[in-house]
Tab-separated table of C-alpha atoms in Angstrom:
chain	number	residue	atom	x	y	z
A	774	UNK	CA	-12.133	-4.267	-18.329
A	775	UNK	CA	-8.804	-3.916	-20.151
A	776	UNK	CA	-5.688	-4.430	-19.501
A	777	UNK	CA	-4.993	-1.010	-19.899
A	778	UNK	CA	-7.947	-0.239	-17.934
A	779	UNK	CA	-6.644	-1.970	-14.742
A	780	UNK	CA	-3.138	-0.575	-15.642
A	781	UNK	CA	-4.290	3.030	-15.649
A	782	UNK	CA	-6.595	2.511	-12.456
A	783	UNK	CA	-3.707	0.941	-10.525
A	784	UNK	CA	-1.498	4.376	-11.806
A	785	UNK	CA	-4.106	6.459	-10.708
A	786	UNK	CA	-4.296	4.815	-6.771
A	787	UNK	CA	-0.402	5.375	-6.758
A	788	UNK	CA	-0.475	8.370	-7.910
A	789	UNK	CA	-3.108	9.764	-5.172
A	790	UNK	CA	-0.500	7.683	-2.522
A	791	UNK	CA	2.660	9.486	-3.516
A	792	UNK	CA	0.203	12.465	-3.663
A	793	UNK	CA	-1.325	11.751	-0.153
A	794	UNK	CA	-4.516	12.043	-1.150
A	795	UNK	CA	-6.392	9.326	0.407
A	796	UNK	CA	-9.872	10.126	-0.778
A	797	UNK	CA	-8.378	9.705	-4.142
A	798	UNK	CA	-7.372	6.158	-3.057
A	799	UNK	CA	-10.540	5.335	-1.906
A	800	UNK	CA	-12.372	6.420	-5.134
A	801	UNK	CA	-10.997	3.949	-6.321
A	802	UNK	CA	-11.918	0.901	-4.691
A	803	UNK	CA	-14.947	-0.703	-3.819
A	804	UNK	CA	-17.368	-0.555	-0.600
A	805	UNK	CA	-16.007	-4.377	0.039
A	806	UNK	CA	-12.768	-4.279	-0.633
A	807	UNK	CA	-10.393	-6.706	0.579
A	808	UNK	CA	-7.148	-5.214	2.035
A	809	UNK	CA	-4.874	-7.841	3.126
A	810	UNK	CA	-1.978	-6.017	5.020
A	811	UNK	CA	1.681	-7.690	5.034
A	812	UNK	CA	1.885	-9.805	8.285
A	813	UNK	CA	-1.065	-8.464	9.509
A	814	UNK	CA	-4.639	-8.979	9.088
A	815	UNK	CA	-7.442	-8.602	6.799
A	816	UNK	CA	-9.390	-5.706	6.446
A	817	UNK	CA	-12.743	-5.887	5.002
A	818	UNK	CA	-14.914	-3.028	3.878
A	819	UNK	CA	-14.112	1.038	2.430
A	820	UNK	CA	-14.854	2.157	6.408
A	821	UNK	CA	-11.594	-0.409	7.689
A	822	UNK	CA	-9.105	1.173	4.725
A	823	UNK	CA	-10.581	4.269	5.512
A	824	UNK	CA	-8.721	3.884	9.221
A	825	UNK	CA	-5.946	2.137	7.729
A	826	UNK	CA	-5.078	5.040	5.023
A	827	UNK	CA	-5.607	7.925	7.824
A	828	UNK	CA	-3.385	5.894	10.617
A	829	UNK	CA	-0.578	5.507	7.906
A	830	UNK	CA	-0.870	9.544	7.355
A	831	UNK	CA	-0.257	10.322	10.863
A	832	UNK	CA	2.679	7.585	11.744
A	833	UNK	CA	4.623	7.471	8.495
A	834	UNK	CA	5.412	9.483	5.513
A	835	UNK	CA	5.872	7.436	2.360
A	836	UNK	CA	6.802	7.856	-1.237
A	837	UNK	CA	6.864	5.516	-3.892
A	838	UNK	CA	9.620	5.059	-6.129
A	839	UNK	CA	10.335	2.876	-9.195
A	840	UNK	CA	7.235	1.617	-9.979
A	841	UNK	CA	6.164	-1.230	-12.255
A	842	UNK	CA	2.549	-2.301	-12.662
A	843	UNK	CA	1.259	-5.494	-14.676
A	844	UNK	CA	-2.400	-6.814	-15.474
A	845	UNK	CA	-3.414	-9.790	-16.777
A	846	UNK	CA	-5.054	-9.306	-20.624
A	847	UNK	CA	-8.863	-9.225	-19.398
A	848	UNK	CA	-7.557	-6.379	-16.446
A	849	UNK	CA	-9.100	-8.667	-13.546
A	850	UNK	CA	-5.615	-8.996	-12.238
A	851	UNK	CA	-2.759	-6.611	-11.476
A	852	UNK	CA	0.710	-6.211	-9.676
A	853	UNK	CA	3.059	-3.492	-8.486
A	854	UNK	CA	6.488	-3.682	-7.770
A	855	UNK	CA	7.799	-0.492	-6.218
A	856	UNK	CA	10.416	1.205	-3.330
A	857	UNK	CA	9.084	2.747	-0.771
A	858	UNK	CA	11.240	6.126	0.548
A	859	UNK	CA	9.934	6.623	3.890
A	860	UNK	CA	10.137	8.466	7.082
A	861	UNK	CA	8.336	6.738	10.485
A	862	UNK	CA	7.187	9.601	12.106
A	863	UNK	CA	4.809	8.480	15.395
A	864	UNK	CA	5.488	4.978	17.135
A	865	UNK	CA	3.095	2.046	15.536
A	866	UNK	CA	1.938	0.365	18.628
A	867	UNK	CA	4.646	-3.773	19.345
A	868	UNK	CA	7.166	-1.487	16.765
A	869	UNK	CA	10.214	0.120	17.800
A	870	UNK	CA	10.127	3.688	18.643
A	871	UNK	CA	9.307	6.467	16.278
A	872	UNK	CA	12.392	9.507	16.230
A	873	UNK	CA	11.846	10.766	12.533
A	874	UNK	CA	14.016	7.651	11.103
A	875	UNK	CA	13.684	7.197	7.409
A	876	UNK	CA	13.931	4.025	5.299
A	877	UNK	CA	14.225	2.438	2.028
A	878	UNK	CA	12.484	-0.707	1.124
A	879	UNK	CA	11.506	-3.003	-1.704
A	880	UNK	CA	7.488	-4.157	-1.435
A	881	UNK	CA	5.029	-5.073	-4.410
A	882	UNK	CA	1.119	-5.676	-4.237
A	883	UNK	CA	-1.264	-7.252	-5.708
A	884	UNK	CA	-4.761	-6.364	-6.627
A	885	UNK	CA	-7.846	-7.815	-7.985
A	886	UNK	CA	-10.423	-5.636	-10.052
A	887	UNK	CA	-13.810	-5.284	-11.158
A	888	UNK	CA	-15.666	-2.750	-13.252
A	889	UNK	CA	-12.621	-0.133	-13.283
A	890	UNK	CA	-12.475	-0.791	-9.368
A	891	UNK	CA	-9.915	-2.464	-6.913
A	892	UNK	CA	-11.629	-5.314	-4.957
A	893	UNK	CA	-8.713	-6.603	-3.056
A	894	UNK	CA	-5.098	-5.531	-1.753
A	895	UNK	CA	-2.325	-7.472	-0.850
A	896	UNK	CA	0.654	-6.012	0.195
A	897	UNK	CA	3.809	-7.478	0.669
A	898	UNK	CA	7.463	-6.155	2.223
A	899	UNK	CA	10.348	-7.098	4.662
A	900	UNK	CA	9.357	-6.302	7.892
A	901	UNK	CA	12.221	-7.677	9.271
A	902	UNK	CA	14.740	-5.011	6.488
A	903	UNK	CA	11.897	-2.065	7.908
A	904	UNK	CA	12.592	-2.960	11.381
A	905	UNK	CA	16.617	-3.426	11.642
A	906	UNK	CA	16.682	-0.150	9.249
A	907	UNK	CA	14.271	1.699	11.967
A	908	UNK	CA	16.096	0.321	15.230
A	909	UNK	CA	19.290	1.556	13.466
């Protein structure tokens, strides 16, 4: 794999989240992917993003803006920076309450990849910015 390979993959997974299409995210990683989730747990497996990607659809609705992706030169490696343009829509369970409030926050991930495929997500943001901008 490429550089450009892992770039354009990457694009493509972003592309199907600003697009909610989350069978077009998970075509695009493997059965065993590892999805580690910003101050939370790890997820192991297609079946645990699987939940993960449907309980995001139903209790917030996100867009990405101003993204920036990087891979290393063999394309095992890769990075986003982005800002996310959201809208909390149905209470996350030890979070404040859900009334429609929208936010704006800076978060980046990082990926590993094999064979055209993401292997592992790690996600990183401020919960502490998401939460003061929510409780507003």
């Amino acid at each position: 794999m490429s550089r450009t390979s892992a770039e354009t993959t990457l694009a493509a997974y972003y592309a199907a989240f600003n697009a909610g299409d989350p069978a077009g995210m998970l075509a695009l990683v493997t059965d065993d992917v590892e999805h580690r989730v910003n101050e939370g747990g790890i997820r192991h497996g297609r079946a645990k993003f699987t939940e993960f990607c449907a309980h995001m659809g139903v209790s917030y609705r996100e867009e990405l803006r101003d993204l920036v992706i990087f891979a290393n030169d063999d394309g095992t490696r890769g990075a986003a920076e982005f800002t996310v343009h959201g809208e909390y829509l149905q209470t996350d369970p030890g979070l404040p309450e859900a009334r429609g409030q929208r936010y704006v926050l800076p978060a980046g991930a990082f990926f590993d990849l094999q064979g055209g495929r993401i292997t592992r997500i790690t996600t990183f943001y401020n919960l502490s910015d998401w939460v003061a901008q929510v409780s507003a």
